[in-house]
Coordinates of C-alpha atoms in Angstrom, one line a residue:
M1 CA -115.4 7.1 -56.4
V2 CA -112.5 9.0 -54.8
I3 CA -109.4 7.4 -53.2
V4 CA -106.7 9.4 -51.4
L5 CA -103.3 7.9 -51.1
S6 CA -101.0 8.8 -48.2
D7 CA -97.8 7.8 -46.3
W8 CA -97.7 7.3 -42.6
S9 CA -94.7 7.6 -40.2
N10 CA -94.7 7.0 -36.5
E11 CA -92.3 10.0 -36.2
D12 CA -93.5 13.6 -36.3
A13 CA -92.3 15.7 -39.3
T14 CA -89.9 17.8 -37.3
S15 CA -88.1 14.8 -36.0
I16 CA -87.8 13.3 -39.5
L17 CA -86.4 16.6 -40.9
K18 CA -83.8 16.8 -38.0
N19 CA -82.8 13.2 -38.8
L20 CA -82.3 14.1 -42.5
K21 CA -80.3 17.3 -41.6
R22 CA -77.9 15.3 -39.4
H23 CA -77.3 12.9 -42.3
N24 CA -78.4 9.9 -40.3
E25 CA -78.7 7.0 -42.9
W26 CA -81.2 5.1 -40.7
Y27 CA -84.1 5.4 -43.2
S28 CA -82.2 3.9 -46.1
I29 CA -80.8 1.2 -43.7
K30 CA -84.3 0.4 -42.7
R31 CA -85.5 0.1 -46.3
K32 CA -82.3 -1.8 -47.2
T33 CA -81.7 0.5 -50.1
S34 CA -78.2 1.8 -49.3
Q35 CA -75.3 1.1 -51.6
P36 CA -72.3 0.6 -49.3
L37 CA -68.7 0.1 -50.4
I38 CA -68.2 -3.6 -49.9
P39 CA -71.4 -4.7 -51.8
S40 CA -70.5 -2.2 -54.5
I41 CA -67.1 -3.9 -54.9
K42 CA -68.7 -7.3 -55.0
K43 CA -71.0 -6.2 -57.8
G44 CA -68.1 -4.8 -59.8
M45 CA -69.1 -1.2 -59.2
F46 CA -66.1 0.2 -57.3
K47 CA -65.5 2.9 -60.0
E48 CA -69.1 3.9 -59.9
R49 CA -69.0 4.1 -56.1
M50 CA -65.9 6.3 -56.3
T51 CA -67.6 8.6 -58.9
L52 CA -70.4 9.3 -56.4
Y53 CA -67.8 9.9 -53.7
K54 CA -65.9 12.3 -56.0
N55 CA -69.1 14.2 -56.9
R56 CA -70.0 14.5 -53.2
M57 CA -73.2 12.5 -53.6
P58 CA -74.7 10.1 -51.1
D59 CA -76.2 6.8 -51.9
M60 CA -78.8 6.8 -54.7
H61 CA -82.2 7.6 -53.3
I62 CA -85.7 7.4 -54.8
S63 CA -87.2 8.7 -51.5
D64 CA -85.7 10.1 -48.3
I65 CA -88.0 8.6 -45.6
Y66 CA -88.9 5.2 -44.2
Y67 CA -92.7 5.0 -43.8
N68 CA -94.4 2.6 -41.4
A69 CA -97.4 2.3 -43.7
F70 CA -99.0 3.4 -46.9
L71 CA -102.7 4.2 -46.8
V72 CA -105.7 4.5 -49.0
N73 CA -108.6 6.5 -47.5
G74 CA -106.9 6.2 -44.2
K75 CA -106.4 2.4 -44.2
K76 CA -103.8 -0.1 -45.4
E77 CA -106.4 -1.8 -47.5
Q78 CA -110.0 -1.0 -48.6
H79 CA -112.8 -3.2 -50.0
Y80 CA -115.7 -1.6 -51.8
R81 CA -118.4 -4.2 -52.6
D82 CA -121.4 -2.0 -53.4
V83 CA -120.9 -2.1 -57.2
S84 CA -122.3 -4.4 -59.8
P85 CA -120.3 -6.8 -62.1
G86 CA -119.6 -5.1 -65.4
E87 CA -120.3 -1.7 -64.1
K88 CA -118.1 1.2 -65.2
I89 CA -116.9 3.7 -62.6
R90 CA -114.9 6.8 -62.6
L91 CA -112.1 6.5 -60.1
R92 CA -110.3 9.7 -58.9
V93 CA -106.9 9.1 -57.3
I94 CA -105.3 11.8 -55.3
N95 CA -101.8 11.6 -54.0
A96 CA -101.8 13.3 -50.6
G97 CA -98.5 11.8 -49.4
A98 CA -95.8 13.9 -47.7
S99 CA -93.0 12.6 -49.9
T100 CA -94.1 9.3 -51.7
Y101 CA -94.6 8.8 -55.4
F102 CA -96.8 5.8 -56.2
M103 CA -96.8 3.5 -59.2
L104 CA -100.4 2.8 -60.0
N105 CA -101.7 -0.3 -61.7
G106 CA -104.8 -2.6 -61.8
T107 CA -106.2 -5.9 -62.7
Y108 CA -106.0 -4.8 -66.3
S109 CA -104.9 -1.6 -68.1
L110 CA -105.9 1.7 -66.7
R111 CA -107.9 4.1 -68.9
V112 CA -106.8 7.7 -68.1
I113 CA -109.5 10.2 -68.6
A114 CA -108.3 13.3 -66.6
A115 CA -105.2 14.7 -65.0
D116 CA -105.3 17.2 -62.1
G117 CA -109.1 17.4 -62.6
V118 CA -108.9 18.4 -66.3
D119 CA -110.2 16.1 -69.0
V120 CA -107.7 14.5 -71.4
V121 CA -108.1 12.4 -74.5
P122 CA -108.8 8.9 -73.0
T123 CA -105.7 6.7 -73.0
K124 CA -105.0 3.2 -71.9
I125 CA -101.8 2.5 -70.1
D126 CA -100.5 -0.3 -67.9
Q127 CA -98.9 1.8 -65.1
V128 CA -99.0 5.4 -64.0
L129 CA -96.5 7.1 -61.8
I130 CA -98.4 9.6 -59.6
A131 CA -96.4 12.4 -58.0
I132 CA -97.3 14.1 -54.7
A133 CA -100.2 16.5 -55.2
E134 CA -101.2 15.0 -58.6
T135 CA -104.6 13.7 -59.4
Y136 CA -105.6 11.2 -62.0
D137 CA -109.1 10.0 -63.1
F138 CA -109.5 6.5 -64.5
E139 CA -112.4 4.7 -66.0
I140 CA -112.5 1.1 -64.9
S141 CA -114.8 -1.8 -65.5
I142 CA -115.7 -4.1 -62.7
P143 CA -115.0 -7.8 -63.6
E144 CA -118.0 -10.0 -64.2
N145 CA -116.6 -12.6 -61.8
G146 CA -114.8 -10.8 -59.0
A147 CA -113.3 -7.6 -57.7
Y148 CA -111.1 -5.2 -59.5
H149 CA -107.7 -4.8 -57.8
F150 CA -106.3 -1.3 -57.8
Q151 CA -102.7 -1.2 -56.4
A152 CA -100.5 1.7 -55.4
T153 CA -96.9 0.7 -54.9
A154 CA -94.4 3.2 -53.4
Q155 CA -91.9 4.1 -56.1
D156 CA -89.0 3.1 -53.8
G157 CA -90.4 -0.4 -53.5
S158 CA -90.8 -0.2 -49.7
G159 CA -94.5 -1.1 -49.6
S160 CA -98.0 -0.7 -51.2
T161 CA -101.6 -0.2 -50.5
N162 CA -104.6 -1.8 -52.2
V163 CA -108.2 -1.2 -53.1
F164 CA -110.6 -4.0 -54.1
I165 CA -113.8 -2.9 -55.9
G166 CA -116.4 -5.5 -56.6
Q167 CA -117.5 -9.0 -55.3
E168 CA -115.5 -11.3 -53.1
K169 CA -113.2 -13.0 -55.6
N170 CA -110.3 -10.7 -56.1
Q171 CA -108.7 -10.4 -59.5
F172 CA -105.1 -9.4 -58.5
A173 CA -103.1 -6.9 -60.3
P174 CA -99.5 -7.7 -61.3
K175 CA -96.8 -7.0 -58.7
I176 CA -94.6 -4.1 -59.3
P177 CA -90.9 -5.2 -59.1
K178 CA -88.6 -3.4 -56.7
P179 CA -86.0 -1.0 -58.1
D180 CA -82.4 -2.2 -58.5
Y181 CA -80.6 0.5 -56.5
F182 CA -77.1 -0.6 -57.6
A183 CA -78.2 -0.4 -61.3
L184 CA -79.5 3.1 -60.5
M185 CA -76.3 4.1 -58.8
K186 CA -74.4 2.9 -61.9
K187 CA -76.6 5.1 -64.2
V188 CA -76.1 8.1 -61.9
A189 CA -72.3 7.6 -61.9
E190 CA -72.2 7.3 -65.7
F191 CA -74.1 10.6 -65.9
H192 CA -71.7 12.3 -63.6
K193 CA -68.4 11.0 -65.2
G194 CA -66.4 14.1 -66.0
G195 CA -67.5 15.8 -62.8
H196 CA -70.2 18.0 -64.3
N197 CA -73.9 18.0 -64.9
S198 CA -74.9 18.4 -68.6
H199 CA -78.3 20.0 -67.6
M200 CA -76.7 22.7 -65.6
V201 CA -77.5 25.9 -67.4
K202 CA -77.0 29.4 -66.1
P203 CA -80.4 30.7 -64.9
Y204 CA -81.9 33.6 -66.8
T205 CA -85.1 35.5 -67.4
K206 CA -85.8 37.0 -70.8
I207 CA -88.7 38.8 -72.4
I208 CA -89.7 37.8 -75.9
S209 CA -92.0 40.2 -77.7
S210 CA -95.1 38.9 -79.6
T211 CA -93.3 39.8 -82.9
S212 CA -90.1 38.0 -81.8
K213 CA -88.1 41.1 -82.8
T214 CA -87.5 42.5 -79.4
M215 CA -85.8 40.5 -76.6
K216 CA -84.8 41.8 -73.2
T217 CA -82.6 39.4 -71.2
H218 CA -81.7 39.4 -67.5
K219 CA -78.9 37.2 -66.2
S220 CA -78.7 35.5 -69.5
T221 CA -75.8 33.8 -71.3
D222 CA -75.1 32.6 -74.8
D223 CA -75.0 29.1 -73.4
G224 CA -78.4 29.5 -71.9
H225 CA -79.9 30.8 -75.1
K226 CA -78.4 27.9 -77.1
E227 CA -79.8 25.4 -74.7
H228 CA -83.4 26.6 -75.2
S229 CA -84.2 24.6 -78.3
K230 CA -82.9 21.4 -76.6
H231 CA -85.1 22.0 -73.5
M232 CA -88.2 22.7 -75.6
D233 CA -88.1 19.1 -77.0
M234 CA -90.3 17.5 -74.4
S235 CA -90.9 14.2 -76.2
K236 CA -88.1 12.6 -74.2
N237 CA -89.4 13.7 -70.8
K238 CA -90.4 10.4 -69.2
H239 CA -91.3 9.5 -65.7
S240 CA -88.9 7.1 -64.1
K241 CA -86.3 7.3 -66.9
M242 CA -83.7 6.4 -64.2
E243 CA -85.6 3.4 -62.9
P244 CA -84.9 0.4 -65.2
N245 CA -86.6 -2.1 -62.9
I246 CA -90.0 -0.5 -63.2
T247 CA -91.0 -2.2 -66.4
T248 CA -93.7 0.2 -67.7
T249 CA -93.4 3.9 -67.1
F250 CA -95.7 6.8 -67.6
D251 CA -94.8 9.5 -70.1
Y252 CA -96.6 12.9 -70.0
G253 CA -96.7 12.4 -73.8
F254 CA -99.7 10.2 -73.2
L255 CA -101.6 13.2 -71.9
K256 CA -103.4 15.1 -74.7
S257 CA -105.9 17.8 -74.2
P258 CA -109.2 17.4 -76.2
Q259 CA -108.9 21.0 -77.3
S260 CA -106.1 23.5 -77.9
T261 CA -104.4 24.9 -74.9
E262 CA -102.2 27.3 -76.7
I263 CA -101.8 30.8 -75.2
S264 CA -102.2 33.7 -77.6
H265 CA -99.1 34.4 -79.6
K266 CA -99.9 38.1 -79.4
K267 CA -98.9 38.1 -75.7
E268 CA -95.4 39.0 -74.7
T269 CA -93.5 35.9 -73.4
R270 CA -91.5 35.9 -70.2
E271 CA -89.1 32.9 -70.2
V272 CA -87.5 31.8 -67.0
M273 CA -84.8 29.2 -66.9
M274 CA -84.2 27.6 -63.5
N275 CA -82.2 24.7 -62.0
L276 CA -83.4 22.4 -59.3
N277 CA -80.4 21.5 -57.2
A278 CA -79.4 20.3 -53.7
N279 CA -76.7 19.5 -51.2
M280 CA -78.1 16.1 -50.0
L281 CA -75.3 15.6 -47.5
R282 CA -76.7 18.6 -45.5
Y283 CA -80.2 18.2 -46.8
V284 CA -80.5 21.7 -48.4
W285 CA -82.8 21.9 -51.4
M286 CA -82.6 24.9 -53.8
I287 CA -83.8 26.5 -56.9
N288 CA -80.9 28.1 -58.9
G289 CA -78.5 27.3 -56.0
K290 CA -80.5 29.4 -53.5
V291 CA -83.0 28.6 -50.8
L292 CA -86.3 30.5 -50.6
S293 CA -85.1 32.9 -47.9
K294 CA -82.2 34.1 -50.1
D295 CA -84.0 34.5 -53.4
D296 CA -87.7 34.4 -53.0
K297 CA -89.5 36.0 -55.9
I298 CA -90.0 35.4 -59.6
L299 CA -91.5 38.7 -60.9
I300 CA -94.1 38.5 -63.7
K301 CA -96.7 40.8 -65.1
K302 CA -100.4 40.4 -65.8
D303 CA -101.3 39.4 -69.3
E304 CA -97.9 37.9 -70.1
K305 CA -97.4 34.3 -71.3
V306 CA -95.0 32.9 -68.8
R307 CA -92.7 30.0 -69.6
F308 CA -90.7 28.0 -67.0
I309 CA -87.9 25.7 -68.1
M310 CA -86.9 23.5 -65.2
N311 CA -83.8 21.4 -65.2
N312 CA -83.5 18.8 -62.5
N313 CA -79.9 18.4 -61.5
T314 CA -80.6 16.0 -58.6
M315 CA -81.0 12.2 -58.3
M316 CA -84.6 12.6 -57.1
H317 CA -88.0 13.4 -58.6
H318 CA -89.5 16.8 -57.8
P319 CA -93.3 17.4 -58.0
M320 CA -93.4 21.2 -58.8
H321 CA -96.7 22.8 -57.9
L322 CA -97.9 26.3 -58.7
H323 CA -100.7 27.7 -56.6
G324 CA -103.6 29.5 -58.3
H325 CA -102.9 28.6 -61.9
F326 CA -103.1 25.8 -64.4
F327 CA -100.2 25.5 -66.8
R328 CA -99.5 23.7 -70.0
V329 CA -97.0 20.8 -69.7
I330 CA -95.3 21.1 -73.1
N331 CA -95.1 17.7 -74.7
K332 CA -95.2 16.0 -78.1
N333 CA -98.8 17.0 -78.5
G334 CA -97.9 20.6 -79.1
S335 CA -101.0 22.8 -79.2
H336 CA -102.9 20.1 -77.3
S337 CA -100.4 19.8 -74.5
P338 CA -102.3 19.0 -71.2
L339 CA -103.2 21.4 -68.5
K340 CA -102.0 20.6 -65.0
H341 CA -101.3 22.3 -61.6
T342 CA -98.4 19.9 -60.6
V343 CA -95.7 18.5 -62.8
D344 CA -93.1 15.8 -62.1
I345 CA -89.5 16.7 -63.0
P346 CA -87.6 13.4 -63.2
P347 CA -83.9 13.1 -62.3
F348 CA -81.5 14.8 -64.8
E349 CA -84.4 15.8 -67.0
S350 CA -85.8 19.1 -68.2
V351 CA -89.5 20.0 -68.3
T352 CA -91.1 23.1 -69.8
I353 CA -94.5 24.6 -68.7
E354 CA -96.4 27.7 -69.8
F355 CA -99.2 29.6 -68.2
D356 CA -101.4 32.7 -68.8
A357 CA -100.5 35.3 -66.2
N358 CA -104.2 36.3 -65.5
E359 CA -104.1 36.7 -61.7
Y360 CA -102.7 39.2 -59.3
G361 CA -100.7 39.1 -56.0
D362 CA -98.2 36.4 -54.9
W363 CA -98.5 32.7 -55.5
F364 CA -96.4 30.0 -54.0
F365 CA -94.4 27.7 -56.3
H366 CA -92.6 24.8 -54.7
C367 CA -91.6 21.2 -54.6
H368 CA -94.5 19.3 -53.0
I369 CA -92.2 16.9 -51.2
L370 CA -92.7 18.3 -47.7
Y371 CA -89.1 18.0 -46.6
H372 CA -87.7 19.5 -49.8
M373 CA -90.1 22.5 -49.5
A374 CA -89.2 23.0 -45.8
S375 CA -85.5 22.9 -46.7
G376 CA -85.7 25.7 -49.3
M377 CA -86.9 24.4 -52.7
A378 CA -89.6 27.1 -53.3
K379 CA -90.2 30.5 -54.9
V380 CA -93.0 33.1 -54.8
V381 CA -94.4 33.9 -58.3
S382 CA -95.3 37.6 -57.8
Y383 CA -97.3 39.9 -60.0
N384 CA -95.7 42.7 -57.9
T385 CA -99.1 44.1 -56.8
P386 CA -100.1 45.2 -53.4
R387 CA -100.5 42.3 -50.9
D388 CA -104.1 41.2 -50.1
S389 CA -105.1 42.9 -46.8
S390 CA -106.7 39.7 -45.6
L391 CA -103.2 38.3 -45.3
E392 CA -102.1 40.8 -42.7
P393 CA -102.3 38.3 -39.8
F394 CA -99.8 36.1 -41.8
P395 CA -96.6 38.2 -42.3
Y396 CA -94.7 37.5 -45.5
D397 CA -91.5 37.3 -43.6
K398 CA -92.7 34.2 -41.8
V399 CA -92.9 32.4 -45.1
L400 CA -89.2 33.0 -45.6
Q401 CA -88.2 31.7 -42.1
H402 CA -88.8 28.0 -42.6
D403 CA -85.5 27.2 -44.3
Q404 CA -83.6 29.2 -41.6
K405 CA -84.8 27.1 -38.7
F406 CA -82.1 25.8 -36.4
F407 CA -82.1 22.0 -35.6
H408 CA -80.4 20.7 -32.5
W409 CA -79.0 17.3 -31.8
F410 CA -76.7 15.5 -29.4
T411 CA -74.4 12.5 -29.7
A412 CA -73.2 10.8 -26.6
G413 CA -70.7 7.9 -26.5
V414 CA -69.7 5.6 -23.7
A415 CA -66.9 3.1 -24.2
S416 CA -64.5 1.0 -22.2
N417 CA -61.7 3.5 -23.0
M418 CA -63.4 6.9 -23.2
G419 CA -66.6 8.9 -23.3
S420 CA -67.7 11.7 -25.6
L421 CA -70.5 14.3 -25.9
T422 CA -71.2 16.4 -29.0
Y423 CA -73.8 19.1 -29.5
N424 CA -74.9 20.5 -32.9
A425 CA -77.1 23.5 -33.7
E426 CA -77.3 24.0 -37.4
N427 CA -79.4 25.7 -40.1
T428 CA -78.8 26.4 -43.8
F429 CA -75.8 28.7 -43.3
N430 CA -74.7 28.4 -39.7
A431 CA -73.5 25.7 -37.4
F432 CA -72.5 25.8 -33.7
I433 CA -70.6 22.7 -32.6
S434 CA -69.4 21.7 -29.1
Q435 CA -67.3 18.5 -28.8
L436 CA -66.0 17.0 -25.6
S437 CA -64.0 13.8 -25.4
F438 CA -62.4 12.3 -22.2
G439 CA -60.6 9.2 -21.4
W440 CA -60.5 7.1 -18.2
N441 CA -56.7 8.0 -18.1
N442 CA -57.6 11.6 -17.1
R443 CA -57.0 13.0 -20.6
Y444 CA -59.6 15.2 -22.3
E445 CA -60.2 17.7 -25.1
H446 CA -63.0 20.2 -25.5
D447 CA -63.6 22.1 -28.7
F448 CA -66.2 24.7 -29.5
R449 CA -66.6 26.3 -32.9
Y450 CA -68.8 28.3 -35.1
E451 CA -69.0 27.5 -38.9
R452 CA -70.4 29.7 -41.6
Y453 CA -71.2 28.2 -45.0
V454 CA -70.0 30.3 -47.9
N455 CA -71.2 27.8 -50.5
N456 CA -72.6 24.2 -50.6
Y457 CA -69.4 22.6 -49.4
T458 CA -67.1 25.2 -48.0
R459 CA -67.3 27.0 -44.6
F460 CA -65.2 29.3 -42.5
N461 CA -64.8 28.5 -38.8
V462 CA -63.6 30.1 -35.7
G463 CA -63.4 28.4 -32.3
V464 CA -61.6 27.6 -29.1
T465 CA -60.1 24.4 -27.8
M466 CA -58.8 23.2 -24.5
D467 CA -56.6 20.1 -23.9
G468 CA -56.2 18.5 -20.5
G469 CA -53.6 15.8 -19.8
N470 CA -52.6 16.1 -23.5
I471 CA -50.1 13.9 -25.2
D472 CA -47.9 16.9 -25.0
P473 CA -47.8 17.6 -21.2
E474 CA -46.4 21.1 -21.7
N475 CA -49.6 22.2 -23.5
S476 CA -52.0 20.7 -21.0
D477 CA -55.0 22.7 -19.8
E478 CA -54.4 25.6 -22.2
L479 CA -57.2 27.5 -23.9
V480 CA -56.3 28.2 -27.5
G481 CA -58.4 30.0 -30.2
Y482 CA -58.2 29.2 -33.9
I483 CA -59.6 30.2 -37.3
G484 CA -59.7 28.2 -40.4
V485 CA -61.6 26.9 -43.4
R486 CA -63.3 23.5 -44.0
N487 CA -64.4 21.7 -47.2
Q488 CA -66.3 18.6 -48.1
L489 CA -63.7 17.1 -50.4
L490 CA -65.7 13.9 -51.0
S491 CA -69.1 12.7 -49.9
V492 CA -67.2 10.6 -47.3
L493 CA -64.3 12.9 -46.5
D494 CA -64.2 16.4 -44.8
A495 CA -61.0 18.4 -44.5
G496 CA -60.0 21.5 -42.5
I497 CA -57.0 23.8 -42.2
N498 CA -56.7 26.0 -39.1
V499 CA -54.3 28.4 -37.5
D500 CA -54.4 28.9 -33.8
T501 CA -53.5 31.9 -31.6
K502 CA -49.9 30.5 -31.3
L503 CA -49.6 30.6 -35.1
R504 CA -49.6 26.8 -35.2
P505 CA -51.1 25.4 -38.5
E506 CA -53.3 22.4 -38.2
L507 CA -54.7 19.9 -40.7
E508 CA -57.9 17.9 -40.0
L509 CA -59.5 15.0 -41.8
E510 CA -62.7 13.4 -41.0
W511 CA -64.3 10.4 -42.7
H512 CA -67.5 8.4 -42.6
I513 CA -67.7 5.4 -45.0
G514 CA -70.6 2.9 -45.3
L515 CA -69.1 -0.6 -45.5
L516 CA -72.2 -2.7 -45.2
N517 CA -75.9 -1.9 -44.8
R518 CA -75.5 -1.3 -41.0
V519 CA -71.7 -1.0 -40.7
Q520 CA -69.7 2.2 -41.1
L521 CA -66.0 3.1 -40.8
T522 CA -65.6 6.5 -39.1
G523 CA -62.5 8.4 -38.1
H524 CA -60.7 11.7 -37.4
Y525 CA -57.1 12.8 -37.8
E526 CA -55.3 16.0 -36.7
W527 CA -51.8 17.1 -37.4
K528 CA -50.6 20.2 -35.5
N529 CA -47.3 21.9 -36.2
D530 CA -45.5 24.2 -33.8
F531 CA -42.8 26.4 -35.4
S532 CA -42.2 28.3 -32.2
F533 CA -43.3 31.6 -33.7
I534 CA -44.6 32.6 -30.3
G535 CA -42.7 31.6 -27.2
D536 CA -39.1 31.4 -26.0
E537 CA -38.2 28.0 -27.4
D538 CA -36.7 27.9 -30.9
Q539 CA -37.7 24.3 -31.7
Y540 CA -40.1 22.7 -34.2
T541 CA -42.5 20.1 -32.8
N542 CA -45.6 18.4 -34.2
E543 CA -48.4 16.4 -32.8
H544 CA -50.6 13.8 -34.3
T545 CA -54.0 12.7 -32.8
F546 CA -56.3 10.3 -34.5
N547 CA -59.1 7.9 -33.8
F548 CA -61.2 5.5 -35.8
A549 CA -64.2 3.3 -35.2
V550 CA -66.2 0.5 -36.8
E551 CA -69.8 1.2 -36.0
Y552 CA -72.8 -1.0 -36.2
T553 CA -76.2 0.7 -36.4
L554 CA -78.7 -1.0 -34.0
N555 CA -81.5 1.5 -34.6
K556 CA -82.1 5.1 -35.4
L557 CA -80.8 6.3 -31.9
L558 CA -78.2 3.7 -31.0
N559 CA -74.9 2.4 -32.5
S560 CA -72.4 0.0 -31.1
N561 CA -68.7 0.4 -31.9
L562 CA -65.1 -1.0 -31.7
N563 CA -62.8 2.0 -31.6
Y564 CA -59.2 3.2 -31.1
D565 CA -57.9 6.6 -30.1
N566 CA -54.2 7.2 -29.8
R567 CA -54.9 9.2 -26.6
Y568 CA -57.2 6.7 -24.9
G569 CA -56.4 3.3 -26.5
F570 CA -58.7 0.6 -27.7
G571 CA -62.3 0.3 -26.6
V572 CA -65.8 -1.0 -27.2
G573 CA -68.9 1.0 -26.6
L574 CA -72.2 2.5 -27.5
M575 CA -73.2 5.7 -29.2
F576 CA -76.5 7.4 -28.4
L577 CA -78.1 9.8 -30.9
F578 CA -80.8 12.2 -29.6

C-alpha cells in the first residue's frame, strides 16, 4: 500500500513566495507561532528575545507557510477497509509536500524496513520524522479488533492527516504534542550567545588520495581541516534535536544497511565542506553564502569517492536531495551506513554523505523545500562533461534565473491625517522603492531610490526626494538627489546614512517590532543637517521628521493602525497590502 502526503494552500506558490520576500508575518500569525516582545517578557525571556534581535534573526520558525490542509492521497482522511484482521502489510509513505515535514506514528510502534526505497535492517520505533522527498516503508499488522490508525502530524503542530486501515473500530494513535516555540527560541538564543555560529566553517574542497599521502586543497583553511574529525562523528545527528516538545525523535542512527555500503578505499576522495545559510528577513537561502546564480557548480570527476560535509547554520531543517545518485548517510553504523537520495540536515547540526561518482553530466543538488530552492539554496553537481543534446530546448541559463526573479508589491495607507503609497520591486541583490506620503494639510514627500545589496545586511543606495509644503518652507517643492548606505543593525532596526546634492548629511532609522501576535510597533525617523556648504546663507540648521504607528493585523492584506507623524499629526487608518 502506498500513501502520499502533501500540503495544500489556497494561495498559488508565486503569491506565497512574494509574501515571504516582503517579510509579511501573516503565516506565523495565522499559526499562532510567533514570539512577540510582550509575551517574551512575560515568560522571562527578554534576554533571549534581545539575542535574536542582535543576531538579526526573526522569530523561531519550524516552517515558513500556513497551509489550509494536509492531505493523504489527496484527501484529509482516508479509510482502507479491504484488509483482514491480523494481516501484515507493507506501507510505503512518500512525503510529496512543498515545505512540510511530518511526524509519523501509529496505533503502535512502526517497524521501519526501507528508506528511500532501499532496504534497511528492520527497526521498531515510536515516531519517524519524514522530510520532504523522503520515502519510508513500514511493516504494520492490522489489529484483530479494529483499524490501524496511521497519523502524519505537521512538524510545526499546525495540523495533521490520518489513514485508517482495517475494520470500523479505529484504534487511535497517540496525539503528537505541539512544539513549544518559546522554548525553541530560548535554545536558539543560547546557541547564538556570543554573536557567532559554532558550526560556521570556511568552505573548502580537497582531494585525498587513496594512499592518504597526497592532498590537494582548494579554498581550505587550517580551521576547516581541524573541524573535519568533529563533523565525521555522526552519532549525534538527530532529527528534531531543537524540538524538545516532540517526545520521541527519529535518529538516522536507527537506519542500518543489511550489507556494507562502503565505497572502495582505492578511489581518490573529493571532500567538499559546505554551509547552509540564509537571510530570513529577506528570504534569501544560500549554500556557502551564495545563491545558485552566483556560484552554481560543484565540480567532480568520474570514479571518485565524493564526500559532502554539510553544516546547517539556520534555525530550520533542510532536506537536501541529489538527483541521479544514492549516497551513504554516514552514521554510527559505519560500513553499514544507509543509502538514501534525500537527507535531513537539522538546525545547527552537521551531516556527512558519501557517494560513488559513477555518472556523467550535470545533476541538481538542492534543498527540497520549494521556497528555499526557488530562493537560491541549490547547486549543480557537475562531472564537467558535454551537456546532453536532448536538453537543448532547456537552456542551462534558465536554471540560474529563478533566484534572480523580481517580486513586486504595493502598500497603500489611508488615515484620518494622511495617505501613503509605497511600491517595491526587489530580487536577491537589487531593490527599487518608491514612497509617497501626503497629508490633508497639503504637505507631501516623495522618495524614489535604488538599493544594491553588497552582503546579507548592507546595501548602497542612490535616489531622489521631493518635499512639498515641508516643515521647512524654504525647502518646499525642491528635487534633491542623494547617495548613501543602509544596514540592518538588528532584526527589528534598519539604519541609513545619506548625503544629498546640497552636501547635507542625513541619518535614518526604521523599526518594526512585534508586540503581540497581531500587534506591531512601526516607525521611521530622519535627522537632516544643513551646514550651508552650498548656498549664500552661512547658518547651520537641522530638521527632524518622524512617525510611528501601532498596527493591528486584520488579515494577510489589511492592517488597521493608530499613528502619529510630526508633519501630519495624529490619525487612525487602514493599510492595504497587495
